[in-house]
Amino acid sequence: MDYVSALVPPVVMAAFFIGLIRVIVKTQGGANKAKEDAAVDAALARAEGAKQASRAAGDA
């Protein structure tokens, strides 16, 4: 009976891990993909703009 109690935690963790991977894969893309991509693009543009502004201020 000790082998059953030794195998249960890894089996349960594996089941939860598989479920997590399935949720992650299913939520990729879809209706919100364009909105998420736009948010990332906007954040990158703001960061690049701030970097260029600090360079311009340092040159002056």
mmCIF file of C-alpha atoms in Angstrom:
data_model
loop_
_atom_site.group_PDB
_atom_site.id
_atom_site.type_symbol
_atom_site.label_atom_id
_atom_site.label_comp_id
_atom_site.label_asym_id
_atom_site.label_seq_id
_atom_site.Cartn_x
_atom_site.Cartn_y
_atom_site.Cartn_z
ATOM 1 C CA MET A 1 0.000 0.000 0.000
ATOM 2 C CA ASP A 2 2.996 2.286 0.442
ATOM 3 C CA TYR A 3 3.557 2.357 -3.308
ATOM 4 C CA VAL A 4 0.066 3.805 -3.863
ATOM 5 C CA SER A 5 0.653 6.635 -1.398
ATOM 6 C CA ALA A 6 4.040 7.246 -3.031
ATOM 7 C CA LEU A 7 2.547 7.461 -6.533
ATOM 8 C CA VAL A 8 -0.519 9.600 -5.798
ATOM 9 C CA PRO A 9 1.228 13.012 -5.394
ATOM 10 C CA PRO A 10 3.160 12.802 -8.697
ATOM 11 C CA VAL A 11 0.072 11.607 -10.570
ATOM 12 C CA VAL A 12 -2.032 14.439 -9.138
ATOM 13 C CA MET A 13 0.663 17.009 -9.939
ATOM 14 C CA ALA A 14 0.977 15.662 -13.484
ATOM 15 C CA ALA A 15 -2.786 15.909 -13.987
ATOM 16 C CA PHE A 16 -2.840 19.529 -12.790
ATOM 17 C CA PHE A 17 0.171 20.359 -14.965
ATOM 18 C CA ILE A 18 -1.503 18.895 -18.055
ATOM 19 C CA GLY A 19 -4.641 20.879 -17.237
ATOM 20 C CA LEU A 20 -2.597 24.069 -16.865
ATOM 21 C CA ILE A 21 -0.877 23.544 -20.217
ATOM 22 C CA ARG A 22 -4.238 22.916 -21.906
ATOM 23 C CA VAL A 23 -5.655 26.160 -20.472
ATOM 24 C CA ILE A 24 -2.594 28.131 -21.577
ATOM 25 C CA VAL A 25 -2.761 26.718 -25.108
ATOM 26 C CA LYS A 26 -6.509 27.305 -25.418
ATOM 27 C CA THR A 27 -6.282 30.934 -24.271
ATOM 28 C CA GLN A 28 -3.588 31.848 -26.798
ATOM 29 C CA GLY A 29 -4.907 33.867 -29.688
ATOM 30 C CA GLY A 30 -8.625 34.282 -30.065
ATOM 31 C CA ALA A 31 -10.623 37.470 -29.770
ATOM 32 C CA ASN A 32 -8.266 39.176 -27.318
ATOM 33 C CA LYS A 33 -5.070 38.532 -29.282
ATOM 34 C CA ALA A 34 -5.250 41.788 -31.255
ATOM 35 C CA LYS A 35 -5.994 43.774 -28.102
ATOM 36 C CA GLU A 36 -3.104 42.171 -26.212
ATOM 37 C CA ASP A 37 -0.727 42.696 -29.135
ATOM 38 C CA ALA A 38 -1.762 46.364 -29.348
ATOM 39 C CA ALA A 39 -1.131 46.838 -25.625
ATOM 40 C CA VAL A 40 2.363 45.335 -25.931
ATOM 41 C CA ASP A 41 3.142 47.437 -28.998
ATOM 42 C CA ALA A 42 1.998 50.597 -27.189
ATOM 43 C CA ALA A 43 4.152 49.802 -24.147
ATOM 44 C CA LEU A 44 7.183 49.175 -26.348
ATOM 45 C CA ALA A 45 6.585 52.423 -28.231
ATOM 46 C CA ARG A 46 6.349 54.368 -24.946
ATOM 47 C CA ALA A 47 9.580 52.799 -23.698
ATOM 48 C CA GLU A 48 11.376 53.574 -26.951
ATOM 49 C CA GLY A 49 10.058 57.146 -26.924
ATOM 50 C CA ALA A 50 11.261 57.677 -23.353
ATOM 51 C CA LYS A 51 14.683 56.277 -24.259
ATOM 52 C CA GLN A 52 15.000 58.615 -27.238
ATOM 53 C CA ALA A 53 13.796 61.602 -25.184
ATOM 54 C CA SER A 54 16.423 60.945 -22.506
ATOM 55 C CA ARG A 55 19.121 60.695 -25.191
ATOM 56 C CA ALA A 56 17.988 63.961 -26.757
ATOM 57 C CA ALA A 57 17.990 65.686 -23.365
ATOM 58 C CA GLY A 58 21.490 64.388 -22.668
ATOM 59 C CA ASP A 59 22.820 65.706 -25.981
ATOM 60 C CA ALA A 60 21.472 69.215 -25.487
#
